[in-house]
């Protein structure tokens, strides 16, 4: 079974530039998550999709971050304009039906450095 | 709101020694509890999870964890560590709210293994 795919793996941009990350979840997984992991901290949920609808984006900085999941499959997370404090690993994860009997699978992450 | 505390930022143990990583959670209902491991440059891998039933949970790679409701704890243990266990370990609590499920992570414990 193929895992959660993310690209690009590494990105360096200057502040005020824009960047986009792509995620392809495990086939058939209805739920997709984007987490932000700042160095030395645990992952923090940015946004959660159920199919192509948003179910939780309470911690997404909407003035600069946006995310979409077209057709309930792939997802894109965009940052525009980037700030220095956005330097982090952006983890995409997916799951099929929820906690019981299921697992949330994580991708390897997209590492962003803003200079 | 749910939260997780991992009091130990960094732990060093000798190869072959036993290991215990501490995790305390805060959640108003019966929690879903998880331990994930993250190797350098990698995504998160699920070690084990607790939903209900037996409070001693077995996971992959020889890890186990014990849920203690009275102490709000879910400590991770391994009787004999291997050099390959060196990684970052994250405890997480899962909350179900109106059918939406999300994970809240602790800040992690970095494990170093010395020969």
PDB file of C-alpha atoms in Angstrom:
ATOM      1  CA  UNK A   1       0.000   0.000   0.000  1.00  0.00           C
ATOM      2  CA  UNK A   2       1.443   3.346  -1.047  1.00  0.00           C
ATOM      3  CA  UNK A   3       1.851   5.901   1.731  1.00  0.00           C
ATOM      4  CA  UNK A   4       1.006   9.572   1.948  1.00  0.00           C
ATOM      5  CA  UNK A   5       3.013  11.433  -0.669  1.00  0.00           C
ATOM      6  CA  UNK A   6       4.170  15.004  -0.232  1.00  0.00           C
ATOM      7  CA  UNK A   7       6.129  17.418  -2.394  1.00  0.00           C
ATOM      8  CA  UNK A   8       8.384  19.243  -2.460  1.00  0.00           C
ATOM      9  CA  UNK A   9      10.373  17.726   0.382  1.00  0.00           C
ATOM     10  CA  UNK A  10      12.477  20.843   0.898  1.00  0.00           C
ATOM     11  CA  UNK A  11      11.920  24.486   0.049  1.00  0.00           C
ATOM     12  CA  UNK A  12      13.848  27.649   0.859  1.00  0.00           C
ATOM     13  CA  UNK A  13      12.167  30.984   0.125  1.00  0.00           C
ATOM     14  CA  UNK A  14      12.594  34.594   1.102  1.00  0.00           C
ATOM     15  CA  UNK A  15      10.097  36.269   3.380  1.00  0.00           C
ATOM     16  CA  UNK A  16       7.097  37.732   1.606  1.00  0.00           C
ATOM     17  CA  UNK A  17       7.367  35.140  -1.174  1.00  0.00           C
ATOM     18  CA  UNK A  18       4.778  32.447  -1.694  1.00  0.00           C
ATOM     19  CA  UNK A  19       5.031  28.663  -1.541  1.00  0.00           C
ATOM     20  CA  UNK A  20       2.719  25.730  -2.167  1.00  0.00           C
ATOM     21  CA  UNK A  21       2.851  22.183  -0.863  1.00  0.00           C
ATOM     22  CA  UNK A  22       1.072  19.223  -2.390  1.00  0.00           C
ATOM     23  CA  UNK A  23      -0.242  16.105  -0.721  1.00  0.00           C
ATOM     24  CA  UNK A  24      -1.607  12.872  -2.150  1.00  0.00           C
ATOM     25  CA  UNK A  25      -3.266  10.788   0.593  1.00  0.00           C
ATOM     26  CA  UNK A  26      -3.582   7.046   0.760  1.00  0.00           C
ATOM     27  CA  UNK A  27      -6.131   5.848  -1.762  1.00  0.00           C
ATOM     28  CA  UNK A  28      -9.633   5.758  -0.348  1.00  0.00           C
ATOM     29  CA  UNK A  29      -8.895   7.851   2.727  1.00  0.00           C
ATOM     30  CA  UNK A  30     -11.661  10.377   3.232  1.00  0.00           C
ATOM     31  CA  UNK A  31      -9.979  12.452   5.923  1.00  0.00           C
ATOM     32  CA  UNK A  32      -6.931  14.580   5.201  1.00  0.00           C
ATOM     33  CA  UNK A  33      -4.986  16.699   7.674  1.00  0.00           C
ATOM     34  CA  UNK A  34      -2.288  19.348   7.413  1.00  0.00           C
ATOM     35  CA  UNK A  35      -0.076  19.783  10.459  1.00  0.00           C
ATOM     36  CA  UNK A  36       2.640  22.351  11.115  1.00  0.00           C
ATOM     37  CA  UNK A  37       5.641  21.202  13.134  1.00  0.00           C
ATOM     38  CA  UNK A  38       8.013  23.922  14.268  1.00  0.00           C
ATOM     39  CA  UNK A  39      11.456  22.763  15.356  1.00  0.00           C
ATOM     40  CA  UNK A  40      11.369  21.522  18.933  1.00  0.00           C
ATOM     41  CA  UNK A  41       7.580  21.366  19.089  1.00  0.00           C
ATOM     42  CA  UNK A  42       4.906  18.808  18.459  1.00  0.00           C
ATOM     43  CA  UNK A  43       2.778  18.921  15.322  1.00  0.00           C
ATOM     44  CA  UNK A  44      -0.105  21.392  15.389  1.00  0.00           C
ATOM     45  CA  UNK A  45      -3.230  20.850  13.308  1.00  0.00           C
ATOM     46  CA  UNK A  46      -3.761  23.546  10.679  1.00  0.00           C
ATOM     47  CA  UNK A  47      -6.701  22.167   8.758  1.00  0.00           C
ATOM     48  CA  UNK A  48      -8.768  18.984   8.460  1.00  0.00           C
ATOM     49  CA  UNK A  49     -10.772  17.913   5.427  1.00  0.00           C
ATOM     50  CA  UNK A  50     -13.494  15.302   5.232  1.00  0.00           C
ATOM     51  CA  UNK A  51     -13.675  14.433   1.536  1.00  0.00           C
ATOM     52  CA  UNK A  52     -13.463  17.907  -0.020  1.00  0.00           C
ATOM     53  CA  UNK A  53     -15.126  19.794   2.824  1.00  0.00           C
ATOM     54  CA  UNK A  54     -13.339  21.602   5.652  1.00  0.00           C
ATOM     55  CA  UNK A  55     -14.258  20.324   9.122  1.00  0.00           C
ATOM     56  CA  UNK A  56     -11.705  22.228  11.212  1.00  0.00           C
ATOM     57  CA  UNK A  57      -9.536  25.176  10.224  1.00  0.00           C
ATOM     58  CA  UNK A  58      -9.616  26.970  13.556  1.00  0.00           C
ATOM     59  CA  UNK A  59      -5.818  27.155  13.815  1.00  0.00           C
ATOM     60  CA  UNK A  60      -5.118  28.098  10.202  1.00  0.00           C
ATOM     61  CA  UNK A  61      -3.761  31.680   9.874  1.00  0.00           C
ATOM     62  CA  UNK A  62      -6.230  32.580   7.182  1.00  0.00           C
ATOM     63  CA  UNK A  63      -4.638  35.906   6.356  1.00  0.00           C
ATOM     64  CA  UNK A  64      -1.700  34.078   4.780  1.00  0.00           C
ATOM     65  CA  UNK A  65      -2.474  30.355   4.659  1.00  0.00           C
ATOM     66  CA  UNK A  66      -4.965  28.658   2.390  1.00  0.00           C
ATOM     67  CA  UNK A  67      -5.703  25.052   1.590  1.00  0.00           C
ATOM     68  CA  UNK A  68      -7.942  23.196  -0.776  1.00  0.00           C
ATOM     69  CA  UNK A  69      -8.820  19.623  -1.540  1.00  0.00           C
ATOM     70  CA  UNK A  70     -10.313  19.343  -4.959  1.00  0.00           C
ATOM     71  CA  UNK A  71     -12.379  16.262  -5.793  1.00  0.00           C
ATOM     72  CA  UNK A  72     -11.753  14.898  -2.300  1.00  0.00           C
ATOM     73  CA  UNK A  73      -8.335  13.483  -3.136  1.00  0.00           C
ATOM     74  CA  UNK A  74      -5.176  15.594  -3.463  1.00  0.00           C
ATOM     75  CA  UNK A  75      -4.666  18.690  -1.387  1.00  0.00           C
ATOM     76  CA  UNK A  76      -2.596  21.846  -1.680  1.00  0.00           C
ATOM     77  CA  UNK A  77      -1.462  24.102   1.165  1.00  0.00           C
ATOM     78  CA  UNK A  78      -0.365  27.601   0.208  1.00  0.00           C
ATOM     79  CA  UNK A  79       1.414  30.308   2.166  1.00  0.00           C
ATOM     80  CA  UNK A  80       1.379  33.840   0.823  1.00  0.00           C
ATOM     81  CA  UNK A  81       3.192  35.949   1.896  1.00  0.00           C
ATOM     82  CA  UNK A  82       5.559  33.860   3.995  1.00  0.00           C
ATOM     83  CA  UNK A  83       6.997  35.081   7.278  1.00  0.00           C
ATOM     84  CA  UNK A  84      10.145  33.958   9.070  1.00  0.00           C
ATOM     85  CA  UNK A  85       8.037  32.202  11.729  1.00  0.00           C
ATOM     86  CA  UNK A  86       6.507  29.966   9.049  1.00  0.00           C
ATOM     87  CA  UNK A  87       9.752  27.996   8.913  1.00  0.00           C
ATOM     88  CA  UNK A  88       8.606  24.513   9.857  1.00  0.00           C
ATOM     89  CA  UNK A  89       7.837  21.048   8.596  1.00  0.00           C
ATOM     90  CA  UNK A  90       4.396  20.737   7.033  1.00  0.00           C
ATOM     91  CA  UNK A  91       3.020  17.265   7.542  1.00  0.00           C
ATOM     92  CA  UNK A  92       0.145  15.840   5.599  1.00  0.00           C
ATOM     93  CA  UNK A  93      -1.781  12.903   7.030  1.00  0.00           C
ATOM     94  CA  UNK A  94      -4.779  10.839   6.063  1.00  0.00           C
ATOM     95  CA  UNK A  95      -7.147   8.322   7.584  1.00  0.00           C
ATOM     96  CA  UNK A  96     -10.117   6.286   6.450  1.00  0.00           C
ATOM     97  CA  UNK A  97     -12.853   6.535   9.030  1.00  0.00           C
ATOM     98  CA  UNK A  98     -11.593   7.774  12.342  1.00  0.00           C
ATOM     99  CA  UNK A  99      -9.725   6.683  15.421  1.00  0.00           C
ATOM    100  CA  UNK A 100     -11.318   3.387  16.311  1.00  0.00           C
ATOM    101  CA  UNK A 101      -9.885   0.589  14.261  1.00  0.00           C
ATOM    102  CA  UNK A 102      -8.130   3.032  11.995  1.00  0.00           C
ATOM    103  CA  UNK A 103      -4.824   4.771  11.898  1.00  0.00           C
ATOM    104  CA  UNK A 104      -3.801   8.257  10.873  1.00  0.00           C
ATOM    105  CA  UNK A 105      -0.911   7.873   8.459  1.00  0.00           C
ATOM    106  CA  UNK A 106       1.627  10.661   8.031  1.00  0.00           C
ATOM    107  CA  UNK A 107       3.734  11.652   5.062  1.00  0.00           C
ATOM    108  CA  UNK A 108       7.425  12.460   5.384  1.00  0.00           C
ATOM    109  CA  UNK A 109       6.754  16.173   5.434  1.00  0.00           C
ATOM    110  CA  UNK A 110       7.696  19.258   3.470  1.00  0.00           C
ATOM    111  CA  UNK A 111      10.481  21.235   5.113  1.00  0.00           C
ATOM    112  CA  UNK A 112      10.161  24.995   4.693  1.00  0.00           C
ATOM    113  CA  UNK A 113      12.867  27.500   5.504  1.00  0.00           C
ATOM    114  CA  UNK A 114      11.988  31.199   5.209  1.00  0.00           C
ATOM    115  CA  UNK A 115      15.002  33.526   5.090  1.00  0.00           C
TER     116      UNK A 115
ATOM    117  CA  UNK B   1      -9.793  21.535  25.277  1.00  0.00           C
ATOM    118  CA  UNK B   2      -7.484  18.573  25.308  1.00  0.00           C
ATOM    119  CA  UNK B   3      -3.749  18.834  25.968  1.00  0.00           C
ATOM    120  CA  UNK B   4      -0.700  16.618  26.353  1.00  0.00           C
ATOM    121  CA  UNK B   5       2.373  17.121  28.499  1.00  0.00           C
ATOM    122  CA  UNK B   6       5.634  15.310  27.936  1.00  0.00           C
ATOM    123  CA  UNK B   7       7.787  16.469  30.840  1.00  0.00           C
ATOM    124  CA  UNK B   8      11.080  15.103  29.530  1.00  0.00           C
ATOM    125  CA  UNK B   9      12.537  17.036  26.599  1.00  0.00           C
ATOM    126  CA  UNK B  10      15.561  14.771  26.196  1.00  0.00           C
ATOM    127  CA  UNK B  11      16.420  11.360  27.614  1.00  0.00           C
ATOM    128  CA  UNK B  12      19.673   9.434  27.239  1.00  0.00           C
ATOM    129  CA  UNK B  13      19.853   5.706  27.935  1.00  0.00           C
ATOM    130  CA  UNK B  14      22.418   3.011  27.343  1.00  0.00           C
ATOM    131  CA  UNK B  15      21.787   0.377  24.723  1.00  0.00           C
ATOM    132  CA  UNK B  16      20.149  -2.621  26.374  1.00  0.00           C
ATOM    133  CA  UNK B  17      18.756  -0.594  29.256  1.00  0.00           C
ATOM    134  CA  UNK B  18      15.065  -0.186  29.959  1.00  0.00           C
ATOM    135  CA  UNK B  19      13.135   2.896  28.901  1.00  0.00           C
ATOM    136  CA  UNK B  20      10.126   4.809  30.146  1.00  0.00           C
ATOM    137  CA  UNK B  21       8.847   7.968  28.483  1.00  0.00           C
ATOM    138  CA  UNK B  22       6.260   9.949  30.378  1.00  0.00           C
ATOM    139  CA  UNK B  23       3.024  11.357  29.037  1.00  0.00           C
ATOM    140  CA  UNK B  24       0.216  13.122  30.876  1.00  0.00           C
ATOM    141  CA  UNK B  25      -2.982  14.199  29.191  1.00  0.00           C
ATOM    142  CA  UNK B  26      -5.922  16.426  29.906  1.00  0.00           C
ATOM    143  CA  UNK B  27      -9.294  15.555  28.403  1.00  0.00           C
ATOM    144  CA  UNK B  28     -12.814  15.641  29.753  1.00  0.00           C
ATOM    145  CA  UNK B  29     -13.956  12.274  28.438  1.00  0.00           C
ATOM    146  CA  UNK B  30     -12.434   8.867  27.843  1.00  0.00           C
ATOM    147  CA  UNK B  31      -9.425   9.634  25.708  1.00  0.00           C
ATOM    148  CA  UNK B  32      -7.996   8.059  22.639  1.00  0.00           C
ATOM    149  CA  UNK B  33      -4.252   7.929  23.265  1.00  0.00           C
ATOM    150  CA  UNK B  34      -1.387   7.404  20.875  1.00  0.00           C
ATOM    151  CA  UNK B  35       2.366   7.205  20.746  1.00  0.00           C
ATOM    152  CA  UNK B  36       4.183   8.146  17.539  1.00  0.00           C
ATOM    153  CA  UNK B  37       7.872   7.979  16.691  1.00  0.00           C
ATOM    154  CA  UNK B  38       9.692  10.304  14.318  1.00  0.00           C
ATOM    155  CA  UNK B  39      13.164   9.509  13.009  1.00  0.00           C
ATOM    156  CA  UNK B  40      15.285  12.379  11.666  1.00  0.00           C
ATOM    157  CA  UNK B  41      13.928  13.667   8.379  1.00  0.00           C
ATOM    158  CA  UNK B  42      10.985  11.286   8.480  1.00  0.00           C
ATOM    159  CA  UNK B  43       7.286  11.501   9.099  1.00  0.00           C
ATOM    160  CA  UNK B  44       5.454  10.151  12.116  1.00  0.00           C
ATOM    161  CA  UNK B  45       4.980   6.421  12.579  1.00  0.00           C
ATOM    162  CA  UNK B  46       2.354   5.012  14.917  1.00  0.00           C
ATOM    163  CA  UNK B  47       3.800   2.839  17.693  1.00  0.00           C
ATOM    164  CA  UNK B  48       0.588   2.000  19.537  1.00  0.00           C
ATOM    165  CA  UNK B  49      -2.820   3.304  20.484  1.00  0.00           C
ATOM    166  CA  UNK B  50      -5.358   2.950  23.288  1.00  0.00           C
ATOM    167  CA  UNK B  51      -9.110   3.217  22.905  1.00  0.00           C
ATOM    168  CA  UNK B  52     -10.640   1.039  25.585  1.00  0.00           C
ATOM    169  CA  UNK B  53     -10.310  -2.315  27.318  1.00  0.00           C
ATOM    170  CA  UNK B  54      -6.990  -3.640  28.552  1.00  0.00           C
ATOM    171  CA  UNK B  55      -4.990  -0.742  29.935  1.00  0.00           C
ATOM    172  CA  UNK B  56      -1.666  -2.292  28.898  1.00  0.00           C
ATOM    173  CA  UNK B  57      -1.234  -1.870  25.175  1.00  0.00           C
ATOM    174  CA  UNK B  58       1.346  -3.615  23.036  1.00  0.00           C
ATOM    175  CA  UNK B  59       2.819  -1.903  20.011  1.00  0.00           C
ATOM    176  CA  UNK B  60       5.384  -2.366  17.311  1.00  0.00           C
ATOM    177  CA  UNK B  61       9.140  -2.625  17.829  1.00  0.00           C
ATOM    178  CA  UNK B  62       8.717  -4.096  21.323  1.00  0.00           C
ATOM    179  CA  UNK B  63       7.081  -1.013  22.846  1.00  0.00           C
ATOM    180  CA  UNK B  64       4.190  -1.033  25.287  1.00  0.00           C
ATOM    181  CA  UNK B  65       2.232   1.645  27.114  1.00  0.00           C
ATOM    182  CA  UNK B  66      -0.012   1.631  30.155  1.00  0.00           C
ATOM    183  CA  UNK B  67      -3.094   3.804  30.537  1.00  0.00           C
ATOM    184  CA  UNK B  68      -3.665   4.981  34.095  1.00  0.00           C
ATOM    185  CA  UNK B  69      -6.865   6.965  34.374  1.00  0.00           C
ATOM    186  CA  UNK B  70      -6.255   7.960  38.006  1.00  0.00           C
ATOM    187  CA  UNK B  71      -2.960   9.577  37.034  1.00  0.00           C
ATOM    188  CA  UNK B  72      -4.047  10.816  33.590  1.00  0.00           C
ATOM    189  CA  UNK B  73      -0.967   9.133  32.228  1.00  0.00           C
ATOM    190  CA  UNK B  74      -0.009   6.992  29.254  1.00  0.00           C
ATOM    191  CA  UNK B  75       3.666   6.183  29.689  1.00  0.00           C
ATOM    192  CA  UNK B  76       5.638   4.376  27.018  1.00  0.00           C
ATOM    193  CA  UNK B  77       8.018   1.577  27.974  1.00  0.00           C
ATOM    194  CA  UNK B  78      10.519  -0.767  26.429  1.00  0.00           C
ATOM    195  CA  UNK B  79      12.452  -3.370  28.414  1.00  0.00           C
ATOM    196  CA  UNK B  80      15.655  -3.179  26.356  1.00  0.00           C
ATOM    197  CA  UNK B  81      16.421  -0.388  23.901  1.00  0.00           C
ATOM    198  CA  UNK B  82      18.350  -0.744  20.665  1.00  0.00           C
ATOM    199  CA  UNK B  83      20.492   1.901  18.956  1.00  0.00           C
ATOM    200  CA  UNK B  84      17.836   2.127  16.242  1.00  0.00           C
ATOM    201  CA  UNK B  85      15.330   3.422  18.810  1.00  0.00           C
ATOM    202  CA  UNK B  86      17.048   6.797  18.848  1.00  0.00           C
ATOM    203  CA  UNK B  87      14.368   9.205  17.622  1.00  0.00           C
ATOM    204  CA  UNK B  88      11.772  11.738  18.739  1.00  0.00           C
ATOM    205  CA  UNK B  89       8.715  10.326  20.483  1.00  0.00           C
ATOM    206  CA  UNK B  90       5.354  12.058  20.561  1.00  0.00           C
ATOM    207  CA  UNK B  91       2.372  11.309  22.736  1.00  0.00           C
ATOM    208  CA  UNK B  92      -1.001  12.424  21.411  1.00  0.00           C
ATOM    209  CA  UNK B  93      -4.598  12.541  22.596  1.00  0.00           C
ATOM    210  CA  UNK B  94      -7.460  12.153  20.185  1.00  0.00           C
ATOM    211  CA  UNK B  95     -10.651  14.095  20.655  1.00  0.00           C
ATOM    212  CA  UNK B  96     -13.942  13.429  19.003  1.00  0.00           C
ATOM    213  CA  UNK B  97     -16.109  16.498  18.642  1.00  0.00           C
ATOM    214  CA  UNK B  98     -19.343  16.384  16.653  1.00  0.00           C
ATOM    215  CA  UNK B  99     -17.975  13.494  14.630  1.00  0.00           C
ATOM    216  CA  UNK B 100     -14.736  15.272  13.824  1.00  0.00           C
ATOM    217  CA  UNK B 101     -11.628  13.688  15.191  1.00  0.00           C
ATOM    218  CA  UNK B 102      -8.319  15.391  15.671  1.00  0.00           C
ATOM    219  CA  UNK B 103      -5.027  14.653  17.373  1.00  0.00           C
ATOM    220  CA  UNK B 104      -3.327  16.986  19.820  1.00  0.00           C
ATOM    221  CA  UNK B 105       0.359  16.271  20.266  1.00  0.00           C
ATOM    222  CA  UNK B 106       2.786  16.834  23.090  1.00  0.00           C
ATOM    223  CA  UNK B 107       6.065  18.619  22.512  1.00  0.00           C
ATOM    224  CA  UNK B 108       7.992  15.374  22.184  1.00  0.00           C
ATOM    225  CA  UNK B 109      10.843  13.586  23.940  1.00  0.00           C
ATOM    226  CA  UNK B 110      14.119  13.136  22.138  1.00  0.00           C
ATOM    227  CA  UNK B 111      15.731   9.780  22.884  1.00  0.00           C
ATOM    228  CA  UNK B 112      19.485   9.330  22.595  1.00  0.00           C
ATOM    229  CA  UNK B 113      21.055   5.886  22.876  1.00  0.00           C
ATOM    230  CA  UNK B 114      24.647   5.516  24.024  1.00  0.00           C
ATOM    231  CA  UNK B 115      26.702   2.358  23.364  1.00  0.00           C
TER     232      UNK B 115
END
